[in-house]
PDB file of C-alpha atoms in Angstrom:
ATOM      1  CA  UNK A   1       6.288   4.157  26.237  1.00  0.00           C
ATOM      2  CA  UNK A   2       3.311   3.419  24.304  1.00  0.00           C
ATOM      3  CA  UNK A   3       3.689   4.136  20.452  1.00  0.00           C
ATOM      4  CA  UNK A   4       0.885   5.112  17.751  1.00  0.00           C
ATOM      5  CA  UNK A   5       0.368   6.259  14.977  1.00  0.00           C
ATOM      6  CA  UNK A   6      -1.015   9.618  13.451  1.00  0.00           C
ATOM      7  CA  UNK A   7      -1.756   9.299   9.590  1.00  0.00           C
ATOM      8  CA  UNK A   8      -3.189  10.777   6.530  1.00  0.00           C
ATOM      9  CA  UNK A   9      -4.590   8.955   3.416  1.00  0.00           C
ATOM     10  CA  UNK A  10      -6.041  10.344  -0.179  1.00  0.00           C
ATOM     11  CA  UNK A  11      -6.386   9.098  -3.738  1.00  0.00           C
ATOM     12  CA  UNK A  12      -6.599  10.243  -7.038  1.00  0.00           C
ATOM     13  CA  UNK A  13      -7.470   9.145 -10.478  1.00  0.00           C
ATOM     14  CA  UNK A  14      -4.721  10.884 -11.978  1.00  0.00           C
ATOM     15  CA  UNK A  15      -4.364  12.724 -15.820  1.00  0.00           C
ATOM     16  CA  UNK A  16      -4.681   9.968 -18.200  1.00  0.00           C
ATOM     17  CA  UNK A  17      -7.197   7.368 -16.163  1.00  0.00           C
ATOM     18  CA  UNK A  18     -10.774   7.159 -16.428  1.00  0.00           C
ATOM     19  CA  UNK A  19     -10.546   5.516 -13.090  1.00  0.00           C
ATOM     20  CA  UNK A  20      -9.587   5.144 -10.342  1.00  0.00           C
ATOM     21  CA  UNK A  21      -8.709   1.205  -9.567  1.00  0.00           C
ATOM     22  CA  UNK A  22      -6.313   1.853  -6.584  1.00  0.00           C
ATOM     23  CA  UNK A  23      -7.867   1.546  -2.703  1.00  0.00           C
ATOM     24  CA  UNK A  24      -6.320   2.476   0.480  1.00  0.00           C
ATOM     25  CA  UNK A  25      -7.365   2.357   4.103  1.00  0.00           C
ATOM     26  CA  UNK A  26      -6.086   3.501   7.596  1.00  0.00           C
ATOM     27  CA  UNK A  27      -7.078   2.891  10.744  1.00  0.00           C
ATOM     28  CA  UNK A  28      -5.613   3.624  14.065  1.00  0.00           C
ATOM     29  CA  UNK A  29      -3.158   0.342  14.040  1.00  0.00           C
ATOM     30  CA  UNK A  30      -3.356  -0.587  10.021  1.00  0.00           C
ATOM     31  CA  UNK A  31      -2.138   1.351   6.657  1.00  0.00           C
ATOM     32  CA  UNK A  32      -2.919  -0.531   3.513  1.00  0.00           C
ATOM     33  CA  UNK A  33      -2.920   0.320  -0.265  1.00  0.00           C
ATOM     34  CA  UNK A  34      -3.548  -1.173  -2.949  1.00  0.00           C
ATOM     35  CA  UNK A  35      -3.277  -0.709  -6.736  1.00  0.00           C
ATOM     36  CA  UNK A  36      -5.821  -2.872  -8.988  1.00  0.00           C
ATOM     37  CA  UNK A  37      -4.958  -4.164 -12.396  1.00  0.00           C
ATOM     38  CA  UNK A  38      -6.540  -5.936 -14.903  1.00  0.00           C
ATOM     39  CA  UNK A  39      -8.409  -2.753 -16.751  1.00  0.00           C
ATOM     40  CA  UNK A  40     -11.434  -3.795 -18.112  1.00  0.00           C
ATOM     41  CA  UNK A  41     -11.286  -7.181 -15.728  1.00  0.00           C
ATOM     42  CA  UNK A  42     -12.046  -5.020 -12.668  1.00  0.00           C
ATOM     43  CA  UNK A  43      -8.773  -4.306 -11.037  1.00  0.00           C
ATOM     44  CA  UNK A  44     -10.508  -1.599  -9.054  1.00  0.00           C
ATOM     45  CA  UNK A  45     -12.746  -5.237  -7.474  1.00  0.00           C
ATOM     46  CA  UNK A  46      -9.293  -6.435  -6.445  1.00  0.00           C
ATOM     47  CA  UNK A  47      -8.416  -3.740  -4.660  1.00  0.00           C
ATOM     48  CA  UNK A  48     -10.850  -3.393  -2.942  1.00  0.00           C
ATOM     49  CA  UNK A  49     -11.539  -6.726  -1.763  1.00  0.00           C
ATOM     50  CA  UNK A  50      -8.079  -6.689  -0.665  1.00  0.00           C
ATOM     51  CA  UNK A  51      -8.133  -3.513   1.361  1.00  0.00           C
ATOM     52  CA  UNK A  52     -11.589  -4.905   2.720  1.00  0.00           C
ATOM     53  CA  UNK A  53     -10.003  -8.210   3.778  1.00  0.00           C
ATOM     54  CA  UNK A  54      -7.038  -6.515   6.193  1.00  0.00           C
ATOM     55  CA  UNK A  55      -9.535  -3.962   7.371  1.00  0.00           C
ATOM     56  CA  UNK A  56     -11.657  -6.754   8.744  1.00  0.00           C
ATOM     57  CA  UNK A  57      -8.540  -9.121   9.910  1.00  0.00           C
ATOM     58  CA  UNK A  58      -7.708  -5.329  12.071  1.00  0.00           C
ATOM     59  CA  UNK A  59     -11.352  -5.396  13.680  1.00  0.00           C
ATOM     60  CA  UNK A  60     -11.190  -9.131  14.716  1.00  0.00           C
ATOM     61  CA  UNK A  61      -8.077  -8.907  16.197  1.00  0.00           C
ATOM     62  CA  UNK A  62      -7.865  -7.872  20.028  1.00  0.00           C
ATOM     63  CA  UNK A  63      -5.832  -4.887  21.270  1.00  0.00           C
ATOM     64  CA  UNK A  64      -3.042  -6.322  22.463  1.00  0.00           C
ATOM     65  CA  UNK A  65      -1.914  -8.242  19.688  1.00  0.00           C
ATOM     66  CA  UNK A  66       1.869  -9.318  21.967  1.00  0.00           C
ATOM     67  CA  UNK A  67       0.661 -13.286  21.345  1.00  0.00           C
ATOM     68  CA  UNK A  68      -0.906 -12.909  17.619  1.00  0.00           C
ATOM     69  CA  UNK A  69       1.628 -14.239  15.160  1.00  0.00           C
ATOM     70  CA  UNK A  70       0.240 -10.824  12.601  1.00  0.00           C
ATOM     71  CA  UNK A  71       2.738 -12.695   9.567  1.00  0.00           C
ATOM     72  CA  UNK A  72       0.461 -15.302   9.441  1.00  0.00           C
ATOM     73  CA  UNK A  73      -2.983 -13.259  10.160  1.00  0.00           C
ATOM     74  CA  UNK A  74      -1.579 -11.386   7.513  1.00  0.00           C
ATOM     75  CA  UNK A  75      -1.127 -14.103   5.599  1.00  0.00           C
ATOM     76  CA  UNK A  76      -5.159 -15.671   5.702  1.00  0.00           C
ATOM     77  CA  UNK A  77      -6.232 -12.389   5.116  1.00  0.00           C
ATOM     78  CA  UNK A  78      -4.402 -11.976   2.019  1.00  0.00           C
ATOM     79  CA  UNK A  79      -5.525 -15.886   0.921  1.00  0.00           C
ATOM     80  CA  UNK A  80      -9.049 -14.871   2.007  1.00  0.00           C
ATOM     81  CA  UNK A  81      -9.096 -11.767  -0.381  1.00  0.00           C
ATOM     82  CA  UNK A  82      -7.628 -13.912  -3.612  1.00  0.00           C
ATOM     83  CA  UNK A  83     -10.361 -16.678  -2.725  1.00  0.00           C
ATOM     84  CA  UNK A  84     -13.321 -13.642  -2.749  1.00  0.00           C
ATOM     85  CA  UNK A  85     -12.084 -12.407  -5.806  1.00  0.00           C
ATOM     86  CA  UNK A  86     -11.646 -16.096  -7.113  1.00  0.00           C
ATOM     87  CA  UNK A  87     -15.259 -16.818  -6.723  1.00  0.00           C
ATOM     88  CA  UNK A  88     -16.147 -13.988  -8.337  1.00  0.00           C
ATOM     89  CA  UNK A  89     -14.221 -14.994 -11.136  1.00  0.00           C
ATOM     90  CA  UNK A  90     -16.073 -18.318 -11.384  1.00  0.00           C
ATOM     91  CA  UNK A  91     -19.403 -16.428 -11.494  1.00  0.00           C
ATOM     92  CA  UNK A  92     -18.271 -14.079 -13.824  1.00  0.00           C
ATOM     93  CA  UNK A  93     -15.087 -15.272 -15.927  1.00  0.00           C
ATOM     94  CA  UNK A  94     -14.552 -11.315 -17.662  1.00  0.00           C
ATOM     95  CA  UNK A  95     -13.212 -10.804 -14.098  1.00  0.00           C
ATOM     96  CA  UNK A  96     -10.430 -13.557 -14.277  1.00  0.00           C
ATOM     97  CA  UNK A  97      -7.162 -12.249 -14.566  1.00  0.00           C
ATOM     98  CA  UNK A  98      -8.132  -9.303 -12.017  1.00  0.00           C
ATOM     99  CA  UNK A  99      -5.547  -8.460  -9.794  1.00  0.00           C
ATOM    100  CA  UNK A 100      -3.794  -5.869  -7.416  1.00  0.00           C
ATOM    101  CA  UNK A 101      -0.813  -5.092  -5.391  1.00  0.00           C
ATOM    102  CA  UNK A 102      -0.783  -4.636  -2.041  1.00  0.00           C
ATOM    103  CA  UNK A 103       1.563  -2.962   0.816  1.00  0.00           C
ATOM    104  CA  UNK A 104       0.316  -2.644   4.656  1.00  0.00           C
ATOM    105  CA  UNK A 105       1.686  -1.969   7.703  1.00  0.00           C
ATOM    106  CA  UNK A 106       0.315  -3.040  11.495  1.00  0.00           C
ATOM    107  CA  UNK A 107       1.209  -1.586  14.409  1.00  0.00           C
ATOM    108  CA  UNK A 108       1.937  -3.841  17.323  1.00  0.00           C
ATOM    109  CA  UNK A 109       4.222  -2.752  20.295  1.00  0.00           C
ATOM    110  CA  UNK A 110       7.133  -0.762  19.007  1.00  0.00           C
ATOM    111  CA  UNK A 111       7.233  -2.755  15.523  1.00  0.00           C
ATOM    112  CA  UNK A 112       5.287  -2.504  12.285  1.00  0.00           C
ATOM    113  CA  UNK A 113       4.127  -6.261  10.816  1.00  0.00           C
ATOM    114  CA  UNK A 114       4.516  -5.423   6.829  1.00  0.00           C
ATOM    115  CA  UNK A 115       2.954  -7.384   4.162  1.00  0.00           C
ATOM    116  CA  UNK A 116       3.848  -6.550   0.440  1.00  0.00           C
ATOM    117  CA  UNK A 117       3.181  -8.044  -3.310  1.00  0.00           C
ATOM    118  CA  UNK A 118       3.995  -5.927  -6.364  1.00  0.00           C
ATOM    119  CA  UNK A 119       5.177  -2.662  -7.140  1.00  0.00           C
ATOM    120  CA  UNK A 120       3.254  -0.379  -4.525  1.00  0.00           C
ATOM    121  CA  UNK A 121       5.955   0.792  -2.178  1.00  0.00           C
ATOM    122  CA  UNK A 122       6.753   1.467   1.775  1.00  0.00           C
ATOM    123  CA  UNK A 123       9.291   4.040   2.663  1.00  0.00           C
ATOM    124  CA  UNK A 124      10.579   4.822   6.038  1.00  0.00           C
ATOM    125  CA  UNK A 125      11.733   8.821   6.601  1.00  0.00           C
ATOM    126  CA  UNK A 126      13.687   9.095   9.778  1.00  0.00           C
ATOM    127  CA  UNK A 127      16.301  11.815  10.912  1.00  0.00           C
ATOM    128  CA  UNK A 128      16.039  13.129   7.366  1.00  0.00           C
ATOM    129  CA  UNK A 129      16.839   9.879   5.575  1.00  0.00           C
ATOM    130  CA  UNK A 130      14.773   8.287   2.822  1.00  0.00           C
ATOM    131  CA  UNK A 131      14.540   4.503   3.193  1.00  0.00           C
ATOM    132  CA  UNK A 132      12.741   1.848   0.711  1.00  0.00           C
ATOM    133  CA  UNK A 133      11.763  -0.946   3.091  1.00  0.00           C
ATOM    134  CA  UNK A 134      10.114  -3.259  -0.061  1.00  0.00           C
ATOM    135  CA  UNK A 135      11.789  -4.527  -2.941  1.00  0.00           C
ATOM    136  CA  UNK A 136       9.593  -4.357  -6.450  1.00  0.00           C
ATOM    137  CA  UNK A 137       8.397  -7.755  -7.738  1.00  0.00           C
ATOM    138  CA  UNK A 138       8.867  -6.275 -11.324  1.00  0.00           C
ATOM    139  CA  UNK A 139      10.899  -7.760 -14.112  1.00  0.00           C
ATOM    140  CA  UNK A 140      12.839  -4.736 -14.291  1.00  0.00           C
ATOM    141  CA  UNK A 141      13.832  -4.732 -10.822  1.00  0.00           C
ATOM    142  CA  UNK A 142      14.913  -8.378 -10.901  1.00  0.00           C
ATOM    143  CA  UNK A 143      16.730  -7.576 -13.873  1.00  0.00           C
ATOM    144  CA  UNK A 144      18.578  -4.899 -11.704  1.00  0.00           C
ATOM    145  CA  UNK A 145      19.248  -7.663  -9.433  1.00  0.00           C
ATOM    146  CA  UNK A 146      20.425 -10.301 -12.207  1.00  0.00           C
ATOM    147  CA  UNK A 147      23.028  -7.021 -13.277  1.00  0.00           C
ATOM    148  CA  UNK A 148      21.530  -6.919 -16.272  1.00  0.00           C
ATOM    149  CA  UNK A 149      20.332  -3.318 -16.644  1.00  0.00           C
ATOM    150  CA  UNK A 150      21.121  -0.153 -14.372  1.00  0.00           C
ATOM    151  CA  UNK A 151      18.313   1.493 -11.963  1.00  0.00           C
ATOM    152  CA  UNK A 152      18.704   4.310 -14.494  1.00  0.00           C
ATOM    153  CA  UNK A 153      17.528   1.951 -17.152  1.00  0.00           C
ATOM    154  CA  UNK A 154      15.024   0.652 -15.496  1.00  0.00           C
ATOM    155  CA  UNK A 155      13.101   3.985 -15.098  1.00  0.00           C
ATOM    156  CA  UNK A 156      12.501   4.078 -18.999  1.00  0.00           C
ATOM    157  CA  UNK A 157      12.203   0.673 -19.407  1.00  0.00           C
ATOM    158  CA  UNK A 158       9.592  -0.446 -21.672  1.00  0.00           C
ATOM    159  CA  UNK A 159       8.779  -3.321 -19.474  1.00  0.00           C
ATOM    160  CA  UNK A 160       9.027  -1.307 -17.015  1.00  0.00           C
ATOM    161  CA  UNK A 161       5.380  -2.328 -15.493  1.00  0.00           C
ATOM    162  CA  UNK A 162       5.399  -6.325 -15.905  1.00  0.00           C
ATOM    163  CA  UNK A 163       4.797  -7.376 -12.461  1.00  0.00           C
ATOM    164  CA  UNK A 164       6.346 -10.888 -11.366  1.00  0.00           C
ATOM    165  CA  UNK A 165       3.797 -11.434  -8.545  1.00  0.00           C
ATOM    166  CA  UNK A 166       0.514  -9.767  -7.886  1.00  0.00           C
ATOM    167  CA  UNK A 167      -2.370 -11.029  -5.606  1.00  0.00           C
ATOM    168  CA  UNK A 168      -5.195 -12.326  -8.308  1.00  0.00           C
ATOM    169  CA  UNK A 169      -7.148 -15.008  -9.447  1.00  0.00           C
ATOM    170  CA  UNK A 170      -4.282 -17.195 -10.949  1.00  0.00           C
ATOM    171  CA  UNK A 171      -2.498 -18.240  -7.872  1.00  0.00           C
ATOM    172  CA  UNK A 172      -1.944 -17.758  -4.371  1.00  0.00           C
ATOM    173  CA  UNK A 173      -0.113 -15.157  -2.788  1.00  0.00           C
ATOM    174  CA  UNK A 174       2.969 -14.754  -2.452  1.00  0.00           C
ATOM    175  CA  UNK A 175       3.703 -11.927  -0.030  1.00  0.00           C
ATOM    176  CA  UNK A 176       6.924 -10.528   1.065  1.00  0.00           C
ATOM    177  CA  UNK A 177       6.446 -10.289   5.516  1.00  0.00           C
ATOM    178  CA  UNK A 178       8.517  -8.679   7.792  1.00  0.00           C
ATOM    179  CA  UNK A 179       8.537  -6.960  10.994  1.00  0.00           C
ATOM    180  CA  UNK A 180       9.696  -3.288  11.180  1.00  0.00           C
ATOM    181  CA  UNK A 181      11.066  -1.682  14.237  1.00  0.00           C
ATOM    182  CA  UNK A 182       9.956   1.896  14.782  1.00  0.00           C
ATOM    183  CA  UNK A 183      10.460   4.215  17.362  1.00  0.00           C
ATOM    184  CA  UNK A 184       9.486   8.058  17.624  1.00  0.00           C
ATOM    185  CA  UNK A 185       9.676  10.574  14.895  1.00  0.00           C
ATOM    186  CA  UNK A 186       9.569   8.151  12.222  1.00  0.00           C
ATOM    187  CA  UNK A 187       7.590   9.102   9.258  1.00  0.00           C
ATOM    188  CA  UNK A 188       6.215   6.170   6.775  1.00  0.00           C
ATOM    189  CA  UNK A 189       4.794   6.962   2.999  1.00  0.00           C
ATOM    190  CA  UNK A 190       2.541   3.587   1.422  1.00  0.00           C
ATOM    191  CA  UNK A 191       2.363   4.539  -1.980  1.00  0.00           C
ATOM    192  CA  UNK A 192       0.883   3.250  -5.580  1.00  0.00           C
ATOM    193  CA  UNK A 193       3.006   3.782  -8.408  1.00  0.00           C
ATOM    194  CA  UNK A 194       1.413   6.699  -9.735  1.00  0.00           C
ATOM    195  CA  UNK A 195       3.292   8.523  -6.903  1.00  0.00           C
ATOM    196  CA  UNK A 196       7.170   6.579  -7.447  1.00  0.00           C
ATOM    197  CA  UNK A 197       6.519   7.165 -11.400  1.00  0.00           C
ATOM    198  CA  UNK A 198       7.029  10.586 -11.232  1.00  0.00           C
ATOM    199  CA  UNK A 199       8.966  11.237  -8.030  1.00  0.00           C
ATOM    200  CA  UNK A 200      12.122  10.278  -7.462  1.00  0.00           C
ATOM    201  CA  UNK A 201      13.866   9.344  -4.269  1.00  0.00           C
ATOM    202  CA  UNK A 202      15.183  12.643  -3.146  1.00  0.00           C
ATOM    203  CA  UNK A 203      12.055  14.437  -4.478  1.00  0.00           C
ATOM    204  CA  UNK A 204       9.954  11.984  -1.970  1.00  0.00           C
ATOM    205  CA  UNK A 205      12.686  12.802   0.888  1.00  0.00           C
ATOM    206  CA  UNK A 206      11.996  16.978   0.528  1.00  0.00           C
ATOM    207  CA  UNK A 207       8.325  16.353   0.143  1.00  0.00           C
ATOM    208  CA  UNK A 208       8.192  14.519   3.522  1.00  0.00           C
ATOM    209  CA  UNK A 209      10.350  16.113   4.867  1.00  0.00           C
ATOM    210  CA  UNK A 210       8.259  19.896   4.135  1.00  0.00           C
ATOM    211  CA  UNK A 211       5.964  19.524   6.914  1.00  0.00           C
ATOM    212  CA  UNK A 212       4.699  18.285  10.490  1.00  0.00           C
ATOM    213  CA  UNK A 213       0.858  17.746   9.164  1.00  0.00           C
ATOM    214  CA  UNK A 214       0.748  14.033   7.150  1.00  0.00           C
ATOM    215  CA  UNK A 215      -2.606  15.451   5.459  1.00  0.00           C
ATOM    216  CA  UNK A 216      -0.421  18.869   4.004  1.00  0.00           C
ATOM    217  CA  UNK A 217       2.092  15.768   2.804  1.00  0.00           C
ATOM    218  CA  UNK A 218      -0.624  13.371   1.062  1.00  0.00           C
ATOM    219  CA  UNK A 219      -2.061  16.481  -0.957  1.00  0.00           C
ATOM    220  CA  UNK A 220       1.265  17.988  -1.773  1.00  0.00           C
ATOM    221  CA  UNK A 221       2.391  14.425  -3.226  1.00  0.00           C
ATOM    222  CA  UNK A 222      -1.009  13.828  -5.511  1.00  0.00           C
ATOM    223  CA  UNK A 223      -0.378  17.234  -6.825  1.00  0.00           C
ATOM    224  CA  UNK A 224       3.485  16.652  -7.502  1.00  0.00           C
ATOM    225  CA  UNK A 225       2.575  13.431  -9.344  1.00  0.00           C
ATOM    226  CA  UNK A 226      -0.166  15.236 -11.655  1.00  0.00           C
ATOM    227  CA  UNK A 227       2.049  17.902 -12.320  1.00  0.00           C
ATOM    228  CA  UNK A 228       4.544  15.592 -13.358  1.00  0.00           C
ATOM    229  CA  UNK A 229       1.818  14.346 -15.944  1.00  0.00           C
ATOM    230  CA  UNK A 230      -0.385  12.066 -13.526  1.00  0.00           C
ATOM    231  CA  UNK A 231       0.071   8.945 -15.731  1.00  0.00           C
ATOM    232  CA  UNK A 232      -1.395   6.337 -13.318  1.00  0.00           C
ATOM    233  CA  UNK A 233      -3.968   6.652 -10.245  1.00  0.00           C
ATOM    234  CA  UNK A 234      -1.995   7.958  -7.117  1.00  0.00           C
ATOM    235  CA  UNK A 235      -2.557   6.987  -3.573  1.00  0.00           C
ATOM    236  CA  UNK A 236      -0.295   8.069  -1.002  1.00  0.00           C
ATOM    237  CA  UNK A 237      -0.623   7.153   3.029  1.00  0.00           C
ATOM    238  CA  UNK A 238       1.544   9.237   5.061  1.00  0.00           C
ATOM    239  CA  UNK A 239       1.696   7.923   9.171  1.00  0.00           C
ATOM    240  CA  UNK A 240       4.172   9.821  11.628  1.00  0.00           C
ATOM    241  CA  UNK A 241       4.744   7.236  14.774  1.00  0.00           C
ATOM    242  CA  UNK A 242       3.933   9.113  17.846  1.00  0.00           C
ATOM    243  CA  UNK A 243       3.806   8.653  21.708  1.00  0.00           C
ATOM    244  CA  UNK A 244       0.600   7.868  23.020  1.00  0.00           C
ATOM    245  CA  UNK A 245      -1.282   7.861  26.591  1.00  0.00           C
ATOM    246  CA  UNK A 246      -1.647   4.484  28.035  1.00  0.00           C
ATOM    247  CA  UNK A 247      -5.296   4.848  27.838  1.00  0.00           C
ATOM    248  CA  UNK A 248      -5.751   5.678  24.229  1.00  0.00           C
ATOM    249  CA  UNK A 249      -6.777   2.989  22.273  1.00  0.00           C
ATOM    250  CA  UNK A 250      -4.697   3.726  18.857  1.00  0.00           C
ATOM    251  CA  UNK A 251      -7.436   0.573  16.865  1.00  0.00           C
ATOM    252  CA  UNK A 252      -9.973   2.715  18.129  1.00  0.00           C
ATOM    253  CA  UNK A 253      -9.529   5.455  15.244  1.00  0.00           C
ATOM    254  CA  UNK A 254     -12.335   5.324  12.572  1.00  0.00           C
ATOM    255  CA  UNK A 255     -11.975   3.590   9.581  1.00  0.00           C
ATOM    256  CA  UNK A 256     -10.984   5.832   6.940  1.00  0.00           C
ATOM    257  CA  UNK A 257     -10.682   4.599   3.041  1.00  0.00           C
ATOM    258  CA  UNK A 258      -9.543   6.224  -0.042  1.00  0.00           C
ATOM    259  CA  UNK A 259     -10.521   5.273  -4.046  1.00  0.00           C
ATOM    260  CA  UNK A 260     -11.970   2.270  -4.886  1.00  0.00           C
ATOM    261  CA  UNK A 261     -12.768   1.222  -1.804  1.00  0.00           C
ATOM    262  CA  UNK A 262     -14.265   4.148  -0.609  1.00  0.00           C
ATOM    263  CA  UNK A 263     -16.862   3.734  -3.293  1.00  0.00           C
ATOM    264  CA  UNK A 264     -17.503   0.036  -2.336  1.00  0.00           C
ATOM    265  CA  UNK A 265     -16.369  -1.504  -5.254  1.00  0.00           C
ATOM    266  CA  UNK A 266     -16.255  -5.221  -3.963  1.00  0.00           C
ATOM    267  CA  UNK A 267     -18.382  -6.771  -6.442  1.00  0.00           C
ATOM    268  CA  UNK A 268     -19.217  -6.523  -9.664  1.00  0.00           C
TER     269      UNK A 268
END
């Protein structure tokens, strides 16, 4: 059994943003998004340099990836994209302090390699049941962890958005990496926070749960998230894992970006 994966990708900009600083890619193998920070200091750069920098680790590496140790690929690539944006930073220093989160999956064999840093989110759908497979690097989740507020709480929290790690200029990453096993039927959802700001867990499970066509998914969750007020930029990746022929090539797929990146903001 060969496995692949058949996915859908959009952005946008929201209600209340001027723009859009989130980025998202997909290719046949790779889902990545990415949600920039920093407002005036670029955050849309960060994203997508970062987006850039696993799209381009995807095309160097060869099909059968059973000997490529993808943790630490995933790894360099993220390094690579805080040492672009670094240098950028030197040349102009109103871009220090840019930054971005980052969640991506990459399909090799029946298991996903996942990389994650910040609040973006991966969930797993499968027989009907919602699963969060990252855990926020927020202050409000850790202080969820620490007991010291409820999940309730931390919904309204005024601190709600204070990120603990972040890939930027200031340090290296830190990413959360794991492998994922997967088999047939499952349904993923990569998501900025503009989406998990306005929908809830069991909203999420009925949206992707409403149809067979990822691309009718992706649109109905941008316009659930503006209709619950749109506060940030939204960008939603929905991949079903599918079996494929032996003879397809799933990395051959065409690149396909969202936001940011899809307006090549890599530089200032």
């Amino acid at each position: 059994m060969v496995l692949g994966l058949r996915s859908a990708i959009g952005s946008d900009v929201g209600r209340r943003r001027t723009s859009n600083q989130d980025s998202g890619a997909t290719t046949g193998r790779l889902l990545v998004v990415a949600d920039g920070m920093g407002g005036h200091a670029h955050g849309e750069i960060a994203s997508a340099v970062t987006v850039a920098a696993l799209t381009e680790l995807d095309a160097r590496l060869p099909r059968d990836l059973s000997d490529v140790d993808l943790a630490e690929e995933m790894s360099n690539a993220l390094v690579a994209a805080t040492d672009n944006l670094e240098q950028q930073a030197l040349a102009d220093p109103d871009m220090r302090g840019m930054g971005t989160t980052v969640v991506s999956l990459l399909l090799t064999g029946e298991h996903l390699a996942l990389a994650h840093i910040g609040d973006s989110r991966i969930y797993r759908l499968r027989s009907g049941a919602l699963e969060q497979l990252t855990h926020d690097h927020t202050m409000v989740q850790q202080l969820v962890d620490e007991g010291q507020i409820t999940p309730e709480e931390a919904l309204v929290h005024p601190r709600r958005s204070v990120l603990m790690r972040a890939l930027s200029t200031d340090h290296e990453p830190e990413p959360d990496l794991d492998r994922v096993p997967i088999e047939p039927g499952d349904r993923f959802l990569l998501c900025s926070d503009g989406v998990t700001a306005v929908l809830g867990d069991e909203a999420l499970a009925e949206t992707l749960s409403s149809s067979d066509d990822p691309s009718a998914i992706v649109s109905r969750l941008i316009d659930l998230a503006n209709e619950g007020g749109g506060p940030d930029n939204i960008t939603a990746i929905v991949a079903d894992v599918v079996e494929i022929g032996d003879a397809d090539e799933p990395q051959a797929q065409h690149l396909r970006v969202a936001g940011a990146a899809a307006e090549g903001a890599t530089s200032s």
